PDB file of N, CA and C and ligand atoms in Angstrom:
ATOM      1  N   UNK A   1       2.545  19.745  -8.174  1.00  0.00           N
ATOM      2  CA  UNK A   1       2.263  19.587  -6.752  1.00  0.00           C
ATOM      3  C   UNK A   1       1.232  18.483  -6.545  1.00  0.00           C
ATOM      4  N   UNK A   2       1.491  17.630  -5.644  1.00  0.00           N
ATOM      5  CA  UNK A   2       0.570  16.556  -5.204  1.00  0.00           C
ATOM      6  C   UNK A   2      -0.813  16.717  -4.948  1.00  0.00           C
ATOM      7  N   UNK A   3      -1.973  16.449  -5.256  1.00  0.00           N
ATOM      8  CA  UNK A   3      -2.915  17.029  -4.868  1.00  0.00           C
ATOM      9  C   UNK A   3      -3.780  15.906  -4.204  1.00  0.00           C
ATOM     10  N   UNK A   4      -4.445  15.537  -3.041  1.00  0.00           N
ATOM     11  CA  UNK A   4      -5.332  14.943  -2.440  1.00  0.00           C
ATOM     12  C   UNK A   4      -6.643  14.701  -2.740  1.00  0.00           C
ATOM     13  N   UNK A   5      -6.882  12.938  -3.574  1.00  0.00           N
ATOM     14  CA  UNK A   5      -8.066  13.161  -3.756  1.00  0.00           C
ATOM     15  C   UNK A   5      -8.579  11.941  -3.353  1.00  0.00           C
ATOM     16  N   UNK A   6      -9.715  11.427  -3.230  1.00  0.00           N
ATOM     17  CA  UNK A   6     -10.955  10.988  -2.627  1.00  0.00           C
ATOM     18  C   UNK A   6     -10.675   9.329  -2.759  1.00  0.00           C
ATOM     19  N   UNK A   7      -9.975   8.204  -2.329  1.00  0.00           N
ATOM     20  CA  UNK A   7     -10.113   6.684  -2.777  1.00  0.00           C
ATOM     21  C   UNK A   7     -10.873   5.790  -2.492  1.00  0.00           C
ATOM     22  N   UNK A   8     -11.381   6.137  -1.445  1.00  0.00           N
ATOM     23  CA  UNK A   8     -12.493   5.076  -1.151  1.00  0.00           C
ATOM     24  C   UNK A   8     -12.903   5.578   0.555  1.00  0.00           C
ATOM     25  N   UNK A   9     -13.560   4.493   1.461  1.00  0.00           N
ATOM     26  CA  UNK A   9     -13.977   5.155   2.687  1.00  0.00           C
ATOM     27  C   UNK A   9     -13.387   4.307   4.173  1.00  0.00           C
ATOM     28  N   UNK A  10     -12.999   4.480   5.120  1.00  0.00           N
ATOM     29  CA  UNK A  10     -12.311   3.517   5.885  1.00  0.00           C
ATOM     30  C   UNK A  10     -13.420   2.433   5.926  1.00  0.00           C
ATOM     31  N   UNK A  11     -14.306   2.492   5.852  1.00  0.00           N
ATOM     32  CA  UNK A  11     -15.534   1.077   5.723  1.00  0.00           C
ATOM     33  C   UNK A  11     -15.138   0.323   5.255  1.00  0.00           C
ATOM     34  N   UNK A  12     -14.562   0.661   3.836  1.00  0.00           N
ATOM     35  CA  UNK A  12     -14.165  -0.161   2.857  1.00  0.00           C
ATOM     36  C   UNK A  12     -12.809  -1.360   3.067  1.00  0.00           C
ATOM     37  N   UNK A  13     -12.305  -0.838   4.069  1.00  0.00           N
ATOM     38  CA  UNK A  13     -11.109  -1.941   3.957  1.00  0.00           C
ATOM     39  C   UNK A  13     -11.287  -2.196   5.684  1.00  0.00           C
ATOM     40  N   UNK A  14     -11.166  -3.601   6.056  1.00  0.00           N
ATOM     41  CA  UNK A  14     -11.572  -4.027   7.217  1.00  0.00           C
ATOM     42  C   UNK A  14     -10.129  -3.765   8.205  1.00  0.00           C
ATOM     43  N   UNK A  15      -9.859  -3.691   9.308  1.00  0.00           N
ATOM     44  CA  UNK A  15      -8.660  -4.081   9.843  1.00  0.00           C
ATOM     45  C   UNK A  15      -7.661  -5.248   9.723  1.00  0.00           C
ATOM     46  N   UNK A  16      -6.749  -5.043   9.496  1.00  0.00           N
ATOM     47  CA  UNK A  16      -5.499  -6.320   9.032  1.00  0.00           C
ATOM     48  C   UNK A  16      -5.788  -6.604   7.804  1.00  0.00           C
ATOM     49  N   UNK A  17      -6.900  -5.541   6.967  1.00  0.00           N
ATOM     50  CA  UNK A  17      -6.319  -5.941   5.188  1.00  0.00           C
ATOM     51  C   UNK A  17      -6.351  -5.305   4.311  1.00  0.00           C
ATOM     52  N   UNK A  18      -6.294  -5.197   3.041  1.00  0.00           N
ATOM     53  CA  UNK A  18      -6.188  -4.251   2.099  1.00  0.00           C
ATOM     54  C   UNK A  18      -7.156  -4.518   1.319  1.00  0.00           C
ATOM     55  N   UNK A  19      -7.415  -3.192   0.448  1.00  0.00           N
ATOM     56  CA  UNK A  19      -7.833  -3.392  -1.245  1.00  0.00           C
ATOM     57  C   UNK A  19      -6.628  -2.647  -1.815  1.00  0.00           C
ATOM     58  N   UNK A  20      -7.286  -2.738  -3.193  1.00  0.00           N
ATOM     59  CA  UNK A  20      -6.454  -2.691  -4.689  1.00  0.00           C
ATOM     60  C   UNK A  20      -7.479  -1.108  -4.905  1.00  0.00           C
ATOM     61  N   UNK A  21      -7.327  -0.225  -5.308  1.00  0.00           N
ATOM     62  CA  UNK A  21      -8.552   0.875  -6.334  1.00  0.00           C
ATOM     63  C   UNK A  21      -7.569   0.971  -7.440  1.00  0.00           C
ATOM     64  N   UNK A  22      -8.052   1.514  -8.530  1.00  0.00           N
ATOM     65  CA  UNK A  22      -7.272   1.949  -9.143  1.00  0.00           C
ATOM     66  C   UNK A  22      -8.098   3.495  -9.909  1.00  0.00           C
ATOM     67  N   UNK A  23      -6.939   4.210 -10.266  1.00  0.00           N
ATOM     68  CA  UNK A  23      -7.301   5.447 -10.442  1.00  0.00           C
ATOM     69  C   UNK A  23      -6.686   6.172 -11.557  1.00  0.00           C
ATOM     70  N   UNK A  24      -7.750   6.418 -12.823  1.00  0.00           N
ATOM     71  CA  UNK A  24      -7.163   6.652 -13.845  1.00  0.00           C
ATOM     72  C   UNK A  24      -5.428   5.314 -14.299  1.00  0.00           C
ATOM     73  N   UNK A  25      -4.381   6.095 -14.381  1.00  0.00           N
ATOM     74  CA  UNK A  25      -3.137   5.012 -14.722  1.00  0.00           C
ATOM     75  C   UNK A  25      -2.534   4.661 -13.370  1.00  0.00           C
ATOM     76  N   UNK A  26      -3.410   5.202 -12.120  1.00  0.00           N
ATOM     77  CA  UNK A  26      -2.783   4.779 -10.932  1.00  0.00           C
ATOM     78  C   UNK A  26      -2.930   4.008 -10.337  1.00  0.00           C
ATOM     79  N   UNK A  27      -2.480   2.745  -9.407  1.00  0.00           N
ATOM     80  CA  UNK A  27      -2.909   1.512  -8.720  1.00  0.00           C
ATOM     81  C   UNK A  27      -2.625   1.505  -7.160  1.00  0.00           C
ATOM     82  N   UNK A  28      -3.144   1.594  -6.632  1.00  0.00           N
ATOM     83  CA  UNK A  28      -3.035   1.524  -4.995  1.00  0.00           C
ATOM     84  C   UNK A  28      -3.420   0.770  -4.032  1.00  0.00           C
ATOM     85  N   UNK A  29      -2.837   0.238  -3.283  1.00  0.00           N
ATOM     86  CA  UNK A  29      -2.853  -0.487  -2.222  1.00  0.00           C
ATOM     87  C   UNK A  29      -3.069  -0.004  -0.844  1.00  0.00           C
ATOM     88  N   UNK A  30      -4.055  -0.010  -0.517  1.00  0.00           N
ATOM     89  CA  UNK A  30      -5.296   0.851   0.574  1.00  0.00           C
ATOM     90  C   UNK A  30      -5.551  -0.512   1.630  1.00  0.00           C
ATOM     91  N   UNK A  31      -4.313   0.260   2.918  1.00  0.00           N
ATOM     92  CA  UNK A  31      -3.855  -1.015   3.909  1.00  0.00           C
ATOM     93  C   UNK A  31      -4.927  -0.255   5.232  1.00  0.00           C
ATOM     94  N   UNK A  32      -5.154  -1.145   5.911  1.00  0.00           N
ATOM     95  CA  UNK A  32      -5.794  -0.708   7.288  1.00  0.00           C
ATOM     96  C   UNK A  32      -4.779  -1.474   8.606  1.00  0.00           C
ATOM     97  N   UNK A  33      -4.009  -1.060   8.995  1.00  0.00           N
ATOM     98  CA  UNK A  33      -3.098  -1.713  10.104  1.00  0.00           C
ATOM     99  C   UNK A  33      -3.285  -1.434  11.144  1.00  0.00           C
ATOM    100  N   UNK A  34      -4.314  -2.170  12.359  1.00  0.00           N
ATOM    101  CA  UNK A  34      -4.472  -1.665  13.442  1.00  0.00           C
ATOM    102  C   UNK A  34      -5.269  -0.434  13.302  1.00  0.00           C
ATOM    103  N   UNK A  35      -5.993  -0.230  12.629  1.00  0.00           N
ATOM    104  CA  UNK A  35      -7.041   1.010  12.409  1.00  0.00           C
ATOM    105  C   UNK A  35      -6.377   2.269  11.695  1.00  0.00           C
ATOM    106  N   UNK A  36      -4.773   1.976  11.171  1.00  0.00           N
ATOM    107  CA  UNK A  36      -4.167   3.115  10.786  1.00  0.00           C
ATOM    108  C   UNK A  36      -4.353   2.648   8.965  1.00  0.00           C
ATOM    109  N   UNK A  37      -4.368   3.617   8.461  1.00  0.00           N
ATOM    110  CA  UNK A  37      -4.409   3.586   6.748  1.00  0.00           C
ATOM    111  C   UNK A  37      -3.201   3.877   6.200  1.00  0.00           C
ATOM    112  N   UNK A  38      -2.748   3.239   5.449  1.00  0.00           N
ATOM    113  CA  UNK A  38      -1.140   3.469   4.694  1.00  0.00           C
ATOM    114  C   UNK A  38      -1.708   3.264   2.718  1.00  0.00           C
ATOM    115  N   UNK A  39      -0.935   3.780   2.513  1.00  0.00           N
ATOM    116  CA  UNK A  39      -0.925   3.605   0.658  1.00  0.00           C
ATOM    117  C   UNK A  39       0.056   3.501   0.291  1.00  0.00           C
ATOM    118  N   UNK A  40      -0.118   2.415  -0.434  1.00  0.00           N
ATOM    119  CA  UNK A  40       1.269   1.896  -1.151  1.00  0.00           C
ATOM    120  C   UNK A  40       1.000   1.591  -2.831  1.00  0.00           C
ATOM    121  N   UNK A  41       1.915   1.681  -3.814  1.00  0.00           N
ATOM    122  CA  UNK A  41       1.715   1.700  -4.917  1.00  0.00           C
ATOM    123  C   UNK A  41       1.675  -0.033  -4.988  1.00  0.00           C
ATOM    124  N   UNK A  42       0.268  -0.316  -5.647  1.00  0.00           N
ATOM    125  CA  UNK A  42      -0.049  -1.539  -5.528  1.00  0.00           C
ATOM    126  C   UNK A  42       1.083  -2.439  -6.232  1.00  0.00           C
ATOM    127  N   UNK A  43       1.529  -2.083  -7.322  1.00  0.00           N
ATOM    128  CA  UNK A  43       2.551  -2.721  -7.756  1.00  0.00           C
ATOM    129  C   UNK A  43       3.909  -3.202  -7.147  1.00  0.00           C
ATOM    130  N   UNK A  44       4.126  -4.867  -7.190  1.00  0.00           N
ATOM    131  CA  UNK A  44       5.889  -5.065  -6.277  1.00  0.00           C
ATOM    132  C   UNK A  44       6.100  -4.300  -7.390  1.00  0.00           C
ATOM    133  N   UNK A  45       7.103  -3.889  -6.803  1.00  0.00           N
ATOM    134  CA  UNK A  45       8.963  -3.145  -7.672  1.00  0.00           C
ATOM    135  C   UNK A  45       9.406  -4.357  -8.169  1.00  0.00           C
ATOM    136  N   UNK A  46       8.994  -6.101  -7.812  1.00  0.00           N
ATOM    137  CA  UNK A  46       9.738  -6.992  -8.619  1.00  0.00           C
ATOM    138  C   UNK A  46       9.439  -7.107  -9.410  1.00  0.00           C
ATOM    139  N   UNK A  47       8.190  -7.748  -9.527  1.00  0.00           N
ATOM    140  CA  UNK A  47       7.213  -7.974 -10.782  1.00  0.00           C
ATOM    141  C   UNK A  47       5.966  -7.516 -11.320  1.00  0.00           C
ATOM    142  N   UNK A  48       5.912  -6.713 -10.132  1.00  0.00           N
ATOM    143  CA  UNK A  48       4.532  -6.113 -10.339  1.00  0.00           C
ATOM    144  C   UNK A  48       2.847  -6.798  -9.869  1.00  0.00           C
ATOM    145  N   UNK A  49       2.993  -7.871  -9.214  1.00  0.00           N
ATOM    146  CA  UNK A  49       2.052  -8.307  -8.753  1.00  0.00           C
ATOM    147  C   UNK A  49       0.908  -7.645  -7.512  1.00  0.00           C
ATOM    148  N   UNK A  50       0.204  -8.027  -7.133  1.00  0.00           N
ATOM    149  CA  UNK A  50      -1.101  -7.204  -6.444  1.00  0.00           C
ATOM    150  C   UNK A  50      -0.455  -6.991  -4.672  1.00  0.00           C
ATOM    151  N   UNK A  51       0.215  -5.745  -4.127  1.00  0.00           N
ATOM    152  CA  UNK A  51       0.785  -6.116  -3.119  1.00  0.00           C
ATOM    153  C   UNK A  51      -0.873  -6.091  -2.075  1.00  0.00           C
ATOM    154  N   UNK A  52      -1.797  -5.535  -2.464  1.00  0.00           N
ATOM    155  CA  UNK A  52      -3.060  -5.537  -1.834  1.00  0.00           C
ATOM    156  C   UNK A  52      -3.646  -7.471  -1.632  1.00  0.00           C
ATOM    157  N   UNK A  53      -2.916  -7.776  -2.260  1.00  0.00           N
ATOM    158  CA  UNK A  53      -3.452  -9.144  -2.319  1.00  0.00           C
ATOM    159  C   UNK A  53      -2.217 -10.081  -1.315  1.00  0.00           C
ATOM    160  N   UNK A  54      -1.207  -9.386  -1.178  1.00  0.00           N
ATOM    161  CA  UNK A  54      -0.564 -10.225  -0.223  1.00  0.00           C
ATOM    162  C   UNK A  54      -0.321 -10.954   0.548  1.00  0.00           C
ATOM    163  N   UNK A  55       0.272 -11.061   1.699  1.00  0.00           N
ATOM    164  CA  UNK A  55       0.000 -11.839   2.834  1.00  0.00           C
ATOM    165  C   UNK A  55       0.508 -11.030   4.039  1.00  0.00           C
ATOM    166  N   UNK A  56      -0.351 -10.091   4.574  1.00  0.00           N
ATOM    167  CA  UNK A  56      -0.378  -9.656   5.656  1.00  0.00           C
ATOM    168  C   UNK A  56       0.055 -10.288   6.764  1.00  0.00           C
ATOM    169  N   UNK A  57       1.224  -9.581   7.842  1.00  0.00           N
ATOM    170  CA  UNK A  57       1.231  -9.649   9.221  1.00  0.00           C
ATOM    171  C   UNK A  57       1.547  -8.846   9.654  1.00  0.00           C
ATOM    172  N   UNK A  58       0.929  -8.254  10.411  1.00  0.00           N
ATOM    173  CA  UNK A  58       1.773  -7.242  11.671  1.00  0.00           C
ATOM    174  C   UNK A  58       1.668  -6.086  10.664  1.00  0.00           C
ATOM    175  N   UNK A  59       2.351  -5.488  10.627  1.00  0.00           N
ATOM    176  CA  UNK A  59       3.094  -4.458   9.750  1.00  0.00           C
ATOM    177  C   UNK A  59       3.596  -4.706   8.950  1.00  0.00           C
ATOM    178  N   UNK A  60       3.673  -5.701   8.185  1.00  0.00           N
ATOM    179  CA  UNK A  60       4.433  -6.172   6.581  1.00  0.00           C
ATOM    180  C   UNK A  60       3.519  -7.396   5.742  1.00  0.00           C
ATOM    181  N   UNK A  61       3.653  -6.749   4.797  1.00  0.00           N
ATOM    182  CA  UNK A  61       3.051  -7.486   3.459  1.00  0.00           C
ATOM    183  C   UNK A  61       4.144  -8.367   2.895  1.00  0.00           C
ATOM    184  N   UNK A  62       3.753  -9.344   2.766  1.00  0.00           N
ATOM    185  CA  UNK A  62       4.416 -10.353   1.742  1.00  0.00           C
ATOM    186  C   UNK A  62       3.646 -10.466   0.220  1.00  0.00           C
ATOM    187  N   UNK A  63       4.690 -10.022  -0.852  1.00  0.00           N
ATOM    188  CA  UNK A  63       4.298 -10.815  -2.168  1.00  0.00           C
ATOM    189  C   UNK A  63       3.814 -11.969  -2.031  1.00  0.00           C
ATOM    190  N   UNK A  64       2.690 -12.528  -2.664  1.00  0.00           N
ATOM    191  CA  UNK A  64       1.842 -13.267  -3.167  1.00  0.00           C
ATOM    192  C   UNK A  64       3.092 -14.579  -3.956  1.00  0.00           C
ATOM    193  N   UNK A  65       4.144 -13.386  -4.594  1.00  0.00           N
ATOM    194  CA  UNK A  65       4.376 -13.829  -5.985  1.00  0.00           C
ATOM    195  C   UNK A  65       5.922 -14.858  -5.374  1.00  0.00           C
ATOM    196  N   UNK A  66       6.887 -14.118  -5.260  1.00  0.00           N
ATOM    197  CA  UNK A  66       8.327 -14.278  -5.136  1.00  0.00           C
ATOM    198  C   UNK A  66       8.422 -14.021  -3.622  1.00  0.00           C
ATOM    199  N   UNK A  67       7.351 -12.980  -2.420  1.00  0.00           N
ATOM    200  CA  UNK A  67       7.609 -13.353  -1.357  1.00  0.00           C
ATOM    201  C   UNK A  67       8.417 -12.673  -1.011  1.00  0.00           C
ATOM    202  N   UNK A  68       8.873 -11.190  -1.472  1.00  0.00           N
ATOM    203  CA  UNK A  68       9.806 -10.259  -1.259  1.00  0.00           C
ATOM    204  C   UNK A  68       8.486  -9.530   0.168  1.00  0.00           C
ATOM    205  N   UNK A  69       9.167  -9.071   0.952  1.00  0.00           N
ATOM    206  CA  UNK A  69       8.269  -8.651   2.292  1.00  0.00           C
ATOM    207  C   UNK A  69       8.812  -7.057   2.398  1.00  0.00           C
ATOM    208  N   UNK A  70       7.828  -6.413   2.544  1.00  0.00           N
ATOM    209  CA  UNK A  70       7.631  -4.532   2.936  1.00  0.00           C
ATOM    210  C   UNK A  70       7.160  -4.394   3.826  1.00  0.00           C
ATOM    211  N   UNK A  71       7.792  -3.218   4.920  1.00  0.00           N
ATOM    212  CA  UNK A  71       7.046  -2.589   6.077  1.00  0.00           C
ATOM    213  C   UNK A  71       5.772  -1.635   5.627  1.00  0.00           C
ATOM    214  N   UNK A  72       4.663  -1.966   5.787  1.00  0.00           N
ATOM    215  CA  UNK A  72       3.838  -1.168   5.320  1.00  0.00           C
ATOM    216  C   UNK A  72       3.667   0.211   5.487  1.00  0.00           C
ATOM    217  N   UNK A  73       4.170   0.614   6.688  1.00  0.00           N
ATOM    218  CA  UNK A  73       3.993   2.227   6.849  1.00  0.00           C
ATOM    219  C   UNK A  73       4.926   2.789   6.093  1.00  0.00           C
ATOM    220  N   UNK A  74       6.478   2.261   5.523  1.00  0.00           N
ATOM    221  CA  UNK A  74       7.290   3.156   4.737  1.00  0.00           C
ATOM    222  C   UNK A  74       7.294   2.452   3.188  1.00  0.00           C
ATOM    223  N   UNK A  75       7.030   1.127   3.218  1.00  0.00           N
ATOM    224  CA  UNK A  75       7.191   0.807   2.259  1.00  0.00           C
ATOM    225  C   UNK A  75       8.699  -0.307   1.590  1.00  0.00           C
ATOM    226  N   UNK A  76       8.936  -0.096   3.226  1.00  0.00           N
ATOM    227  CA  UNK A  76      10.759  -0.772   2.824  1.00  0.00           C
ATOM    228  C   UNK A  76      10.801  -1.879   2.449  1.00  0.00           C
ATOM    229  N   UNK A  77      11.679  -2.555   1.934  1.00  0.00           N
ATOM    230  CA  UNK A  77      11.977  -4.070   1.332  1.00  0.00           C
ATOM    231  C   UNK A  77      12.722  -4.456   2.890  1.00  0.00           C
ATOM    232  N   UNK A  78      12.197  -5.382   3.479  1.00  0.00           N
ATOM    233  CA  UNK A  78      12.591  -5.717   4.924  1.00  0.00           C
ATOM    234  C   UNK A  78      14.177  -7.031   4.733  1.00  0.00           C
ATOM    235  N   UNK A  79      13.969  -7.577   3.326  1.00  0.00           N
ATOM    236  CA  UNK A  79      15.291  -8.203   3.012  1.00  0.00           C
ATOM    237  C   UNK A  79      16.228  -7.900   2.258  1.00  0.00           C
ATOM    238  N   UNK A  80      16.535  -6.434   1.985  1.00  0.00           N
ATOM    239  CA  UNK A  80      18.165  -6.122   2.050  1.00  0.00           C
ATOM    240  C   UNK A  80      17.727  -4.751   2.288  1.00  0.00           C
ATOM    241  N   UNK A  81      18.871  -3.533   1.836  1.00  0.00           N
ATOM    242  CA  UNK A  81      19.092  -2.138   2.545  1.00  0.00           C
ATOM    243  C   UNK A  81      18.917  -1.481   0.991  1.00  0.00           C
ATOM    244  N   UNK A  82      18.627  -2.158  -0.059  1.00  0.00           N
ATOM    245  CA  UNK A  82      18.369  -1.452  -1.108  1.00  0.00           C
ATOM    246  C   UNK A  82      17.226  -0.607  -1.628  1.00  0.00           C
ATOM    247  N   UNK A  83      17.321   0.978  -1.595  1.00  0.00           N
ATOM    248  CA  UNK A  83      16.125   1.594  -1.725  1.00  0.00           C
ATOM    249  C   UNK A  83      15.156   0.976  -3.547  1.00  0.00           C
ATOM    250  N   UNK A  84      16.256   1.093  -4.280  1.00  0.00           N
ATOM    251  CA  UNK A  84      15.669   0.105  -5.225  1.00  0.00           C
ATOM    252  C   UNK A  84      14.575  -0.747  -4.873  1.00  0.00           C
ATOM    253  N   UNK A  85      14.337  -1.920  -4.079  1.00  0.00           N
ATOM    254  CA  UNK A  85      13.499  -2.756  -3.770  1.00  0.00           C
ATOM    255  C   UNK A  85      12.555  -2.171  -2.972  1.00  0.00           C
ATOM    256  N   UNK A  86      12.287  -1.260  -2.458  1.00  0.00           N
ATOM    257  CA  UNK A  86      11.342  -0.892  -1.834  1.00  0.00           C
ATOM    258  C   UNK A  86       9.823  -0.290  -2.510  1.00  0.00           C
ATOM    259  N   UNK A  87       8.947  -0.484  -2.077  1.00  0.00           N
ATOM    260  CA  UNK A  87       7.507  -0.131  -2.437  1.00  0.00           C
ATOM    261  C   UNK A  87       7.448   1.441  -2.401  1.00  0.00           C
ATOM    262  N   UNK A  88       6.721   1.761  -3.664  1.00  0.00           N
ATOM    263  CA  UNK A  88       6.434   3.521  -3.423  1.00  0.00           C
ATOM    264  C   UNK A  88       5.183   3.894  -2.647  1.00  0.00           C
ATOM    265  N   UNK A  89       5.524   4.513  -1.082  1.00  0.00           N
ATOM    266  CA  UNK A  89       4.303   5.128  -0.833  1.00  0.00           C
ATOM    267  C   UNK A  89       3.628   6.234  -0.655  1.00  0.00           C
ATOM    268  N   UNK A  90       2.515   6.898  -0.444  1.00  0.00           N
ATOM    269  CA  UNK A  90       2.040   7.999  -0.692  1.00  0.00           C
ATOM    270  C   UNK A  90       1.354   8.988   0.361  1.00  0.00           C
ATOM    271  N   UNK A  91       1.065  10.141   0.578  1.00  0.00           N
ATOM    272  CA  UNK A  91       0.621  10.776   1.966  1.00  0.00           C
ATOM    273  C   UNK A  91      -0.600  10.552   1.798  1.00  0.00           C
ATOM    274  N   UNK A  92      -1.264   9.671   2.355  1.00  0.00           N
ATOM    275  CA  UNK A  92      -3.066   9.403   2.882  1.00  0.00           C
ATOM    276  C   UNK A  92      -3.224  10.248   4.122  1.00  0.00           C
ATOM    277  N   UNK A  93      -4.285  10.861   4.046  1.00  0.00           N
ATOM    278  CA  UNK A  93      -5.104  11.712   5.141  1.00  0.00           C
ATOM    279  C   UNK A  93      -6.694  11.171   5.278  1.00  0.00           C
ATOM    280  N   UNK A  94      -7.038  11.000   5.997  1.00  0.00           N
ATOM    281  CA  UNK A  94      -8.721  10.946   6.521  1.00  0.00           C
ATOM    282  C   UNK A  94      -9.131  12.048   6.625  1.00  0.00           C
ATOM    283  N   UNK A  95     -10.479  12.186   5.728  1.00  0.00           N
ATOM    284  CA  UNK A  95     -11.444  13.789   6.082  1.00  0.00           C
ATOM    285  C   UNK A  95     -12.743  12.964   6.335  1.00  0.00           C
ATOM    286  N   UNK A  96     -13.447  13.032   7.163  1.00  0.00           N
ATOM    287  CA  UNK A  96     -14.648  12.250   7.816  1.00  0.00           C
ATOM    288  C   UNK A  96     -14.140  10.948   7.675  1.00  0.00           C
ATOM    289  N   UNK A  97     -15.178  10.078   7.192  1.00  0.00           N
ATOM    290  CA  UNK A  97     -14.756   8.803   6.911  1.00  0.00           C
ATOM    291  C   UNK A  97     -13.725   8.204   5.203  1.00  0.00           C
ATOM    292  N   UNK A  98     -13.480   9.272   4.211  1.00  0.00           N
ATOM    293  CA  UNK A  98     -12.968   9.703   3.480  1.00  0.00           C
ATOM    294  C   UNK A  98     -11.202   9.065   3.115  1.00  0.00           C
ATOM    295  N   UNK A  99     -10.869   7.975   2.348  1.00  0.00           N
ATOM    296  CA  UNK A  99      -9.208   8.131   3.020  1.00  0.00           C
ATOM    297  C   UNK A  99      -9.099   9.044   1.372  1.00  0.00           C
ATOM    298  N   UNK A 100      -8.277   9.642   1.638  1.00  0.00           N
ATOM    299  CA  UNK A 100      -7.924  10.339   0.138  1.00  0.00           C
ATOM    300  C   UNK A 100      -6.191  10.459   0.086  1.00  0.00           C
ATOM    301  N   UNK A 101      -6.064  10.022  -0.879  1.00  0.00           N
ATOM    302  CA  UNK A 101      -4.587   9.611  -1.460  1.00  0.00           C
ATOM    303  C   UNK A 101      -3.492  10.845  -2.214  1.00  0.00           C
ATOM    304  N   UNK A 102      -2.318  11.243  -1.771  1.00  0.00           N
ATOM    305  CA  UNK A 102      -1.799  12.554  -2.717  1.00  0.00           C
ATOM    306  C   UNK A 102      -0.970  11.724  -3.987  1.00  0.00           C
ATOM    307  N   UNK A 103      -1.224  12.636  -4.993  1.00  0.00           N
ATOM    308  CA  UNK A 103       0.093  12.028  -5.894  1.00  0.00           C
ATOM    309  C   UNK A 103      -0.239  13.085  -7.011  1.00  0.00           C
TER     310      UNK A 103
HETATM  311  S1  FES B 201       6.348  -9.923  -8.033  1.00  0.00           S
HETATM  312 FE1  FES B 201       6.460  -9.433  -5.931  1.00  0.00          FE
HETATM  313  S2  FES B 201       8.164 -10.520  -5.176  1.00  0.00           S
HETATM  314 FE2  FES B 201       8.123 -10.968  -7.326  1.00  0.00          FE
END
């Protein structure tokens, strides 16, 4: 069962950008969109590059790398219908200022 724990604090990531934490063998991508928090497994599904390091707009991240683009709140690959290409993301909750990540 998934359990919810502690990644960092909404302070920490400004509006319209991300960090990277990483946790134990886990890597996450800790988005602030419009004041909302999303987590995404920092790793593309292509190559694995920093999707925290991307290129933000709106609601979608662009790879750094190859430039493959995800909706940040689900995680989708916005250029084809293949769940394959899509980013894994995770249930974030806020407890005070707290974002804490399940997995
Ligand atoms: S590593 Fe992200 S698009 Fe290639």
């Amino acid at each position: 069962m998934a359990t919810y724990r502690t990644i960092c604090t909404t302070r920490d990531i400004p509006e319209g950008q991300a960090r990277m934490f990483v946790v134990g063998d886990m890597m996450f991508g800790i988005f602030n969109i419009g004041g909302e928090f999303f987590a995404l497994d920092n790793r593309c599904p292509h190559a694995g590059a920093s999707l925290a390091h991307g290129y933000i707009e709106g609601d979608t991240v662009a790879c750094r790398i190859h430039h493959w683009r995800f909706r940040i709140r689900d995680g989708k690959h916005l250029d084809t219908n293949r769940s394959e290409k899509c980013a894994r993301t995770f249930p974030l909750r806020i407890v005070g200022d707290e974002i804490q990540v399940a997995w």
